[in-house]
Amino acid sequence: QLQLVESGGGLVQPGGSLRLSCAASGFLLDYGVGWFRQAPGKEREGVACISSSGGSTNYADSVKGRFTISRDNAKNTVQLQMNHLLPEDAAVYYCAAEYLGGCQRRIAMQHFEYWGQGTQVTVYS
């Protein structure tokens, strides 16, 4: 039902910033949204999430203080602002959505029904 499209990935130097965006075909405010990433040879991991109510956010320990997830309701999008990027942040980043979903401290893939195609983030020096 819900189509998701990520954008904003690209090449960035360590210490740089990128803003990823997740656009949806439906009303994204009705969905909890998570950002996940997968690097070559590694398992997909949860990075950040925001509840459908917008009242809760959670972050992986590895990105706390550097990444911020937020909603831009006027654009019907969810953003992931990534600052102070590290080489280990390089991955394909995916947004995912769960209808009326919350946002638990453990950001688990199995809770999310809809997934985007991913956008590549490359961190190089």
PDB file of C-alpha atoms in Angstrom:
ATOM      1  CA  GLN A   1       0.000   0.000   0.000  1.00  0.00           C
ATOM      2  CA  LEU A   2       2.626   2.489   1.062  1.00  0.00           C
ATOM      3  CA  GLN A   3       5.475   3.342  -1.262  1.00  0.00           C
ATOM      4  CA  LEU A   4       8.621   4.856   0.184  1.00  0.00           C
ATOM      5  CA  VAL A   5      11.455   6.565  -1.655  1.00  0.00           C
ATOM      6  CA  GLU A   6      14.720   7.621  -0.054  1.00  0.00           C
ATOM      7  CA  SER A   7      16.883  10.413  -1.362  1.00  0.00           C
ATOM      8  CA  GLY A   8      19.839  12.493  -0.275  1.00  0.00           C
ATOM      9  CA  GLY A   9      22.599   9.928  -0.247  1.00  0.00           C
ATOM     10  CA  GLY A  10      25.950  10.704  -1.753  1.00  0.00           C
ATOM     11  CA  LEU A  11      29.650  11.127  -1.170  1.00  0.00           C
ATOM     12  CA  VAL A  12      30.893  12.966   1.885  1.00  0.00           C
ATOM     13  CA  GLN A  13      34.180  13.376   3.723  1.00  0.00           C
ATOM     14  CA  PRO A  14      34.590  12.257   7.326  1.00  0.00           C
ATOM     15  CA  GLY A  15      33.192  14.948   9.572  1.00  0.00           C
ATOM     16  CA  GLY A  16      30.765  16.074   6.921  1.00  0.00           C
ATOM     17  CA  SER A  17      26.985  16.044   6.893  1.00  0.00           C
ATOM     18  CA  LEU A  18      24.160  14.663   4.806  1.00  0.00           C
ATOM     19  CA  ARG A  19      20.420  14.917   5.075  1.00  0.00           C
ATOM     20  CA  LEU A  20      18.426  11.902   3.945  1.00  0.00           C
ATOM     21  CA  SER A  21      14.760  12.179   3.134  1.00  0.00           C
ATOM     22  CA  CYS A  22      12.016   9.566   3.014  1.00  0.00           C
ATOM     23  CA  ALA A  23       9.002  10.436   0.889  1.00  0.00           C
ATOM     24  CA  ALA A  24       5.779   8.429   0.893  1.00  0.00           C
ATOM     25  CA  SER A  25       2.774   7.849  -1.310  1.00  0.00           C
ATOM     26  CA  GLY A  26       0.504   7.891   1.740  1.00  0.00           C
ATOM     27  CA  PHE A  27       0.093  10.101   4.763  1.00  0.00           C
ATOM     28  CA  LEU A  28       3.357   9.435   6.527  1.00  0.00           C
ATOM     29  CA  LEU A  29       2.226  10.986   9.795  1.00  0.00           C
ATOM     30  CA  ASP A  30       0.123   7.834  10.324  1.00  0.00           C
ATOM     31  CA  TYR A  31       3.250   5.700  10.361  1.00  0.00           C
ATOM     32  CA  GLY A  32       6.113   5.121  12.653  1.00  0.00           C
ATOM     33  CA  VAL A  33       9.251   5.474  10.566  1.00  0.00           C
ATOM     34  CA  GLY A  34      12.640   3.911  11.007  1.00  0.00           C
ATOM     35  CA  TRP A  35      15.952   4.415   9.295  1.00  0.00           C
ATOM     36  CA  PHE A  36      18.164   1.374   8.795  1.00  0.00           C
ATOM     37  CA  ARG A  37      21.519   0.864   7.186  1.00  0.00           C
ATOM     38  CA  GLN A  38      23.456  -2.023   5.753  1.00  0.00           C
ATOM     39  CA  ALA A  39      27.135  -1.992   4.938  1.00  0.00           C
ATOM     40  CA  PRO A  40      28.816  -4.650   2.798  1.00  0.00           C
ATOM     41  CA  GLY A  41      29.360  -7.820   4.785  1.00  0.00           C
ATOM     42  CA  LYS A  42      27.293  -6.587   7.715  1.00  0.00           C
ATOM     43  CA  GLU A  43      23.756  -7.143   8.892  1.00  0.00           C
ATOM     44  CA  ARG A  44      21.143  -4.475   8.483  1.00  0.00           C
ATOM     45  CA  GLU A  45      20.877  -2.394  11.624  1.00  0.00           C
ATOM     46  CA  GLY A  46      18.416   0.098  12.971  1.00  0.00           C
ATOM     47  CA  VAL A  47      19.708   3.649  13.119  1.00  0.00           C
ATOM     48  CA  ALA A  48      16.813   5.800  14.268  1.00  0.00           C
ATOM     49  CA  CYS A  49      13.055   5.802  14.552  1.00  0.00           C
ATOM     50  CA  ILE A  50      10.217   8.210  15.145  1.00  0.00           C
ATOM     51  CA  SER A  51       6.732   7.290  16.306  1.00  0.00           C
ATOM     52  CA  SER A  52       3.551   7.929  14.350  1.00  0.00           C
ATOM     53  CA  SER A  53       2.527  10.380  17.039  1.00  0.00           C
ATOM     54  CA  GLY A  54       5.849  12.157  16.710  1.00  0.00           C
ATOM     55  CA  GLY A  55       6.291  12.079  20.451  1.00  0.00           C
ATOM     56  CA  SER A  56       9.087   9.535  20.619  1.00  0.00           C
ATOM     57  CA  THR A  57      12.418   9.061  18.922  1.00  0.00           C
ATOM     58  CA  ASN A  58      15.200   6.563  19.452  1.00  0.00           C
ATOM     59  CA  TYR A  59      18.698   6.166  18.124  1.00  0.00           C
ATOM     60  CA  ALA A  60      21.301   3.488  17.922  1.00  0.00           C
ATOM     61  CA  ASP A  61      24.113   4.084  20.371  1.00  0.00           C
ATOM     62  CA  SER A  62      26.549   4.456  17.505  1.00  0.00           C
ATOM     63  CA  VAL A  63      24.787   7.545  16.139  1.00  0.00           C
ATOM     64  CA  LYS A  64      23.460   9.253  19.263  1.00  0.00           C
ATOM     65  CA  GLY A  65      24.384  12.898  19.319  1.00  0.00           C
ATOM     66  CA  ARG A  66      25.259  12.889  15.623  1.00  0.00           C
ATOM     67  CA  PHE A  67      22.051  11.911  13.822  1.00  0.00           C
ATOM     68  CA  THR A  68      18.606  13.437  14.161  1.00  0.00           C
ATOM     69  CA  ILE A  69      15.356  12.019  12.854  1.00  0.00           C
ATOM     70  CA  SER A  70      12.477  14.412  12.271  1.00  0.00           C
ATOM     71  CA  ARG A  71       9.278  14.926  10.348  1.00  0.00           C
ATOM     72  CA  ASP A  72       8.534  17.583   7.797  1.00  0.00           C
ATOM     73  CA  ASN A  73       4.785  17.230   7.689  1.00  0.00           C
ATOM     74  CA  ALA A  74       4.347  19.980   5.115  1.00  0.00           C
ATOM     75  CA  LYS A  75       6.396  17.869   2.705  1.00  0.00           C
ATOM     76  CA  ASN A  76       5.054  14.531   3.975  1.00  0.00           C
ATOM     77  CA  THR A  77       8.590  13.329   4.593  1.00  0.00           C
ATOM     78  CA  VAL A  78      10.821  12.053   7.352  1.00  0.00           C
ATOM     79  CA  GLN A  79      14.427  13.204   7.415  1.00  0.00           C
ATOM     80  CA  LEU A  80      17.587  11.810   8.852  1.00  0.00           C
ATOM     81  CA  GLN A  81      20.104  14.563   9.465  1.00  0.00           C
ATOM     82  CA  MET A  82      23.542  13.010   9.722  1.00  0.00           C
ATOM     83  CA  ASN A  83      26.350  15.137  11.137  1.00  0.00           C
ATOM     84  CA  HIS A  84      29.964  14.377  11.955  1.00  0.00           C
ATOM     85  CA  LEU A  85      29.937  11.405   9.644  1.00  0.00           C
ATOM     86  CA  LEU A  86      32.425   8.611  10.214  1.00  0.00           C
ATOM     87  CA  PRO A  87      33.768   6.001   7.798  1.00  0.00           C
ATOM     88  CA  GLU A  88      31.744   3.368   9.631  1.00  0.00           C
ATOM     89  CA  ASP A  89      28.570   5.256   8.724  1.00  0.00           C
ATOM     90  CA  ALA A  90      29.015   4.296   5.074  1.00  0.00           C
ATOM     91  CA  ALA A  91      26.155   2.037   4.036  1.00  0.00           C
ATOM     92  CA  VAL A  92      22.975   1.800   2.058  1.00  0.00           C
ATOM     93  CA  TYR A  93      20.347   3.587   4.113  1.00  0.00           C
ATOM     94  CA  TYR A  94      16.721   2.479   4.043  1.00  0.00           C
ATOM     95  CA  CYS A  95      13.608   4.049   5.436  1.00  0.00           C
ATOM     96  CA  ALA A  96      10.798   1.841   6.651  1.00  0.00           C
ATOM     97  CA  ALA A  97       7.296   2.442   7.963  1.00  0.00           C
ATOM     98  CA  GLU A  98       4.835   0.759  10.300  1.00  0.00           C
ATOM     99  CA  TYR A  99       1.205   1.820  10.357  1.00  0.00           C
ATOM    100  CA  LEU A 100       0.448   3.544  13.671  1.00  0.00           C
ATOM    101  CA  GLY A 101       3.826   2.382  14.824  1.00  0.00           C
ATOM    102  CA  GLY A 102       5.660   3.478  17.899  1.00  0.00           C
ATOM    103  CA  CYS A 103       9.356   3.836  18.396  1.00  0.00           C
ATOM    104  CA  GLN A 104      11.058   1.463  20.774  1.00  0.00           C
ATOM    105  CA  ARG A 105      14.613   1.642  21.983  1.00  0.00           C
ATOM    106  CA  ARG A 106      15.374  -1.523  20.035  1.00  0.00           C
ATOM    107  CA  ILE A 107      14.789  -0.594  16.404  1.00  0.00           C
ATOM    108  CA  ALA A 108      13.817  -3.960  14.933  1.00  0.00           C
ATOM    109  CA  MET A 109      13.313  -4.632  11.248  1.00  0.00           C
ATOM    110  CA  GLN A 110      10.455  -7.073  11.777  1.00  0.00           C
ATOM    111  CA  HIS A 111       8.148  -4.336  13.045  1.00  0.00           C
ATOM    112  CA  PHE A 112       8.207  -2.406   9.791  1.00  0.00           C
ATOM    113  CA  GLU A 113       5.861  -3.294   6.960  1.00  0.00           C
ATOM    114  CA  TYR A 114       7.009  -1.008   4.165  1.00  0.00           C
ATOM    115  CA  TRP A 115      10.489  -0.350   2.869  1.00  0.00           C
ATOM    116  CA  GLY A 116      12.140   1.970   0.433  1.00  0.00           C
ATOM    117  CA  GLN A 117      14.763   0.991  -2.096  1.00  0.00           C
ATOM    118  CA  GLY A 118      17.700   2.479  -0.226  1.00  0.00           C
ATOM    119  CA  THR A 119      20.128   5.301  -0.865  1.00  0.00           C
ATOM    120  CA  GLN A 120      23.901   4.991  -0.801  1.00  0.00           C
ATOM    121  CA  VAL A 121      25.982   6.946   1.668  1.00  0.00           C
ATOM    122  CA  THR A 122      29.714   6.870   1.069  1.00  0.00           C
ATOM    123  CA  VAL A 123      32.154   8.397   3.539  1.00  0.00           C
ATOM    124  CA  TYR A 124      35.659   8.863   2.192  1.00  0.00           C
ATOM    125  CA  SER A 125      38.820  10.752   2.947  1.00  0.00           C
TER     126      SER A 125
END
